[in-house]
Amino acid sequence: MLPWTALSLALSLRLALARSGAERGPPASAPQGDLLFLLDSSASVSHYEFSRVREFVGQLVGLLPLGPGALRTSLVHVGSRPYTEFPFGQHSSGEAVQDAIRAAAQRMGDTNTGLALAYAKEQLFAEVAGARPGVPKVLVWVTDGGSSDPVGPPMQELKDLGVTVFIVSTGRGNLLELSDAASAPPEKHLHFVDMDDLHIIAQELRGSILDAMRPQQLRASEVTSSGFRLAWPPLLTADSGFYMLELAPSAEPGTVRRQQLPGNATGWAWVNLNPDTDYEVTLVPESNVHLVRPQYLRVHTLPEEAGPQRIVISHARPRSLRVSWAPALGPAAVRGYHVQYGPLLGGGGAAQRVEVPAGRNSTTLQGLAPSTAYLVTVTAAFRSGRESSLSAKACTSDGERSRVPRPQPPGAGGPEP
């Protein structure tokens, strides 16, 4: 009986250890994911600028863990037509990728970035094209800031697929458009940097890419005042189980929203939430094959979006005036401001518009007509797509200033007696 007792104890101990390990979940591993570099290779970029961008991408690649079972990378040129320098999986080491980047030649042509993004979605990031299912996907777009075709719709389609978008602008791109194109928040995903200073952001961008590639736990992104997007690592498969996702306000734990998702899901977006509210999120993997522990997360939605509260006109001069406003509520949700102005009466010129970044709340309007009344409208553009406006009247001063003679001291000036 003693041998059987020992065997039974050993089996029980082994089963307990196995269950304990399963409940802890899979061990942390090296980051895995597909990383696509999209380079402006058009004629709008000089050969020198392209060589500097190519050098920067090679430097960045050297800092990343590339290889089988880790990160894979691909390089696509933006030109009249997209061109794939090398697809995912062609190179199995960082050294091979760096050699391929050094050998890349500029393609020239138009800057059809939107066409290249649609190409990336269909030919590179799609599973039918060989993309790995269930791994994080990241796009790094290096641009001089301009595009010959629309970028917004195809970029949004990529983000809807769960692609994290980083943008490095070396030119004078439109801040609002690039902020829209980058993943939220733009302060972590959008970099404006001079061509010769690209190396300065290499380490920071490397860390951001690895963070996006390492979703070992449930995480939130694209947080607004009314929702957020969730992502998690592949814990199950379509055949091994399903997920139960639960959401409840921290102050009202009994008010629970539930969503069942298939086992191959790795993300979900919650919408129609309350602003400025803490939410408790629970991801419960349900499987008959193996035990996987639930994952928990607290997410705070942004404050309610409210436009500019007050407009102040100051420094009115014949050809200019200064416009200031109280910042919009929910500043983290603001992409920027539009300031539109035009004469109240005809004959003073057409309405004009100035773009102001989210971190500023004033601007000087130039090139105005003297002694003219203007209608000034400040619009806050929110990341949710909503806008809120406030208007005020302003008037420039006369072109001629009246001069009042200054009193002269006794005995100074005047005719001689």
Short mmCIF file of C-alpha atoms in Angstrom, two decimals, residues 149-318:
data_model
loop_
_atom_site.label_atom_id
_atom_site.label_comp_id
_atom_site.label_asym_id
_atom_site.label_seq_id
_atom_site.Cartn_x
_atom_site.Cartn_y
_atom_site.Cartn_z
CA ASP A 149 -4.34 61.74 -51.79
CA PRO A 150 -6.54 61.45 -48.65
CA VAL A 151 -4.93 59.66 -45.70
CA GLY A 152 -7.73 59.70 -43.09
CA PRO A 153 -10.12 56.96 -44.32
CA PRO A 154 -7.51 54.24 -45.09
CA MET A 155 -5.61 55.03 -41.89
CA GLN A 156 -8.81 54.68 -39.86
CA GLU A 157 -9.44 51.29 -41.47
CA LEU A 158 -6.03 50.14 -40.27
CA LYS A 159 -6.69 51.43 -36.75
CA ASP A 160 -10.06 49.66 -36.78
CA LEU A 161 -8.13 46.45 -37.42
CA GLY A 162 -6.16 47.12 -34.23
CA VAL A 163 -3.02 48.52 -35.87
CA THR A 164 -1.12 50.98 -33.64
CA VAL A 165 0.03 53.96 -35.73
CA PHE A 166 3.17 56.01 -35.00
CA ILE A 167 3.96 59.02 -37.19
CA VAL A 168 7.33 60.76 -37.53
CA SER A 169 6.96 64.06 -39.41
CA THR A 170 10.12 65.73 -40.69
CA GLY A 171 8.33 68.58 -42.49
CA ARG A 172 5.55 71.05 -41.86
CA GLY A 173 2.61 68.68 -41.87
CA ASN A 174 -0.83 69.75 -40.72
CA LEU A 175 -0.89 69.16 -36.98
CA LEU A 176 -4.61 68.35 -36.80
CA GLU A 177 -4.52 65.94 -39.74
CA LEU A 178 -1.47 64.10 -38.43
CA SER A 179 -2.93 64.00 -34.91
CA ASP A 180 -6.04 62.41 -36.39
CA ALA A 181 -4.00 59.87 -38.31
CA ALA A 182 -1.83 58.78 -35.37
CA SER A 183 -3.12 56.51 -32.63
CA ALA A 184 -4.36 58.23 -29.50
CA PRO A 185 -3.03 59.97 -27.58
CA PRO A 186 -1.01 61.81 -30.28
CA GLU A 187 1.55 63.09 -27.78
CA LYS A 188 2.76 59.48 -27.50
CA HIS A 189 2.36 58.49 -31.15
CA LEU A 190 3.20 61.64 -33.14
CA HIS A 191 6.72 63.12 -33.38
CA PHE A 192 7.72 66.34 -35.14
CA VAL A 193 11.49 66.34 -35.58
CA ASP A 194 14.06 67.92 -37.87
CA MET A 195 15.59 65.63 -40.49
CA ASP A 196 19.05 65.83 -38.94
CA ASP A 197 17.75 65.16 -35.41
CA LEU A 198 15.89 61.90 -36.07
CA HIS A 199 18.36 59.93 -33.97
CA ILE A 200 17.19 61.84 -30.87
CA ILE A 201 13.82 60.04 -30.81
CA ALA A 202 15.13 56.52 -31.62
CA GLN A 203 15.22 55.23 -28.03
CA GLU A 204 11.85 56.73 -27.11
CA LEU A 205 10.19 55.36 -30.24
CA ARG A 206 11.74 51.95 -29.62
CA GLY A 207 10.20 51.84 -26.14
CA SER A 208 6.80 52.89 -27.48
CA ILE A 209 6.91 50.21 -30.19
CA LEU A 210 7.82 47.50 -27.69
CA ASP A 211 5.02 48.63 -25.38
CA ALA A 212 2.56 48.31 -28.25
CA MET A 213 3.99 44.90 -29.16
CA ARG A 214 3.85 43.52 -25.64
CA PRO A 215 0.17 43.33 -24.60
CA GLN A 216 0.78 40.59 -22.03
CA GLN A 217 -2.07 41.99 -20.05
CA LEU A 218 -5.41 43.57 -20.83
CA ARG A 219 -4.82 47.19 -21.87
CA ALA A 220 -6.84 50.21 -23.02
CA SER A 221 -6.20 52.72 -25.79
CA GLU A 222 -8.09 55.36 -27.80
CA VAL A 223 -9.65 56.62 -24.54
CA THR A 224 -12.23 59.41 -25.04
CA SER A 225 -15.02 60.92 -22.93
CA SER A 226 -17.47 58.28 -24.19
CA GLY A 227 -15.48 55.09 -24.76
CA PHE A 228 -12.20 53.23 -25.18
CA ARG A 229 -10.67 50.32 -27.03
CA LEU A 230 -9.40 47.15 -25.29
CA ALA A 231 -6.68 44.74 -26.44
CA TRP A 232 -5.26 41.56 -24.94
CA PRO A 233 -2.84 38.79 -25.97
CA PRO A 234 -4.18 35.64 -27.66
CA LEU A 235 -5.09 33.44 -24.68
CA LEU A 236 -7.48 31.06 -26.49
CA THR A 237 -8.28 29.90 -30.00
CA ALA A 238 -11.57 29.77 -31.87
CA ASP A 239 -11.84 26.04 -31.01
CA SER A 240 -10.69 26.13 -27.40
CA GLY A 241 -13.24 28.47 -25.79
CA PHE A 242 -14.64 31.98 -25.64
CA TYR A 243 -14.26 35.23 -23.69
CA MET A 244 -16.74 36.94 -21.40
CA LEU A 245 -16.00 40.65 -21.16
CA GLU A 246 -17.57 42.62 -18.28
CA LEU A 247 -17.74 46.38 -17.71
CA ALA A 248 -19.06 48.27 -14.68
CA PRO A 249 -18.64 51.77 -13.23
CA SER A 250 -16.42 51.62 -10.14
CA ALA A 251 -19.05 53.50 -8.12
CA GLU A 252 -21.84 51.15 -9.26
CA PRO A 253 -20.40 47.62 -9.40
CA GLY A 254 -23.87 46.12 -9.73
CA THR A 255 -24.45 47.84 -13.08
CA VAL A 256 -22.62 45.40 -15.34
CA ARG A 257 -22.50 45.26 -19.13
CA ARG A 258 -21.41 41.94 -20.63
CA GLN A 259 -20.16 40.95 -24.04
CA GLN A 260 -19.34 37.39 -25.21
CA LEU A 261 -16.54 37.13 -27.78
CA PRO A 262 -15.05 34.20 -29.72
CA GLY A 263 -11.80 32.58 -28.61
CA ASN A 264 -9.77 34.13 -31.42
CA ALA A 265 -10.76 37.70 -30.47
CA THR A 266 -8.00 40.01 -29.20
CA GLY A 267 -9.86 43.31 -28.86
CA TRP A 268 -13.14 45.12 -28.28
CA ALA A 269 -14.33 48.75 -28.17
CA TRP A 270 -16.74 50.00 -25.49
CA VAL A 271 -18.84 53.03 -26.53
CA ASN A 272 -21.64 55.21 -25.11
CA LEU A 273 -19.96 55.51 -21.72
CA ASN A 274 -20.17 58.35 -19.19
CA PRO A 275 -17.46 61.03 -19.18
CA ASP A 276 -14.95 61.47 -16.34
CA THR A 277 -15.83 58.06 -14.87
CA ASP A 278 -13.81 55.11 -13.54
CA TYR A 279 -14.76 51.77 -15.09
CA GLU A 280 -13.78 48.28 -13.95
CA VAL A 281 -13.10 45.87 -16.82
CA THR A 282 -12.89 42.08 -16.42
CA LEU A 283 -11.82 39.68 -19.15
CA VAL A 284 -12.80 36.08 -18.33
CA PRO A 285 -11.39 33.38 -20.68
CA GLU A 286 -13.72 30.35 -20.63
CA SER A 287 -12.14 27.10 -21.83
CA ASN A 288 -12.57 23.35 -21.30
CA VAL A 289 -9.03 22.72 -22.53
CA HIS A 290 -6.96 24.61 -19.98
CA LEU A 291 -7.39 27.10 -17.15
CA VAL A 292 -6.56 30.76 -17.81
CA ARG A 293 -6.92 33.35 -15.12
CA PRO A 294 -9.16 36.40 -15.63
CA GLN A 295 -7.58 39.79 -16.30
CA TYR A 296 -8.65 43.06 -14.71
CA LEU A 297 -8.24 46.71 -15.62
CA ARG A 298 -9.51 50.10 -14.44
CA VAL A 299 -10.03 52.77 -17.11
CA HIS A 300 -10.93 56.42 -16.54
CA THR A 301 -12.85 58.14 -19.35
CA LEU A 302 -11.92 61.70 -20.23
CA PRO A 303 -13.92 64.70 -18.94
CA GLU A 304 -16.93 65.79 -20.95
CA GLU A 305 -16.12 67.70 -24.09
CA ALA A 306 -17.02 71.38 -23.90
CA GLY A 307 -15.87 74.05 -26.30
CA PRO A 308 -14.16 77.40 -25.62
CA GLN A 309 -15.78 79.16 -22.66
CA ARG A 310 -14.92 82.80 -23.39
CA ILE A 311 -13.28 84.83 -26.17
CA VAL A 312 -11.15 87.90 -25.36
CA ILE A 313 -10.03 90.38 -28.04
CA SER A 314 -6.93 92.43 -27.25
CA HIS A 315 -4.03 94.32 -28.86
CA ALA A 316 -6.33 95.69 -31.59
CA ARG A 317 -4.22 97.46 -34.21
CA PRO A 318 -5.00 98.67 -37.73
#
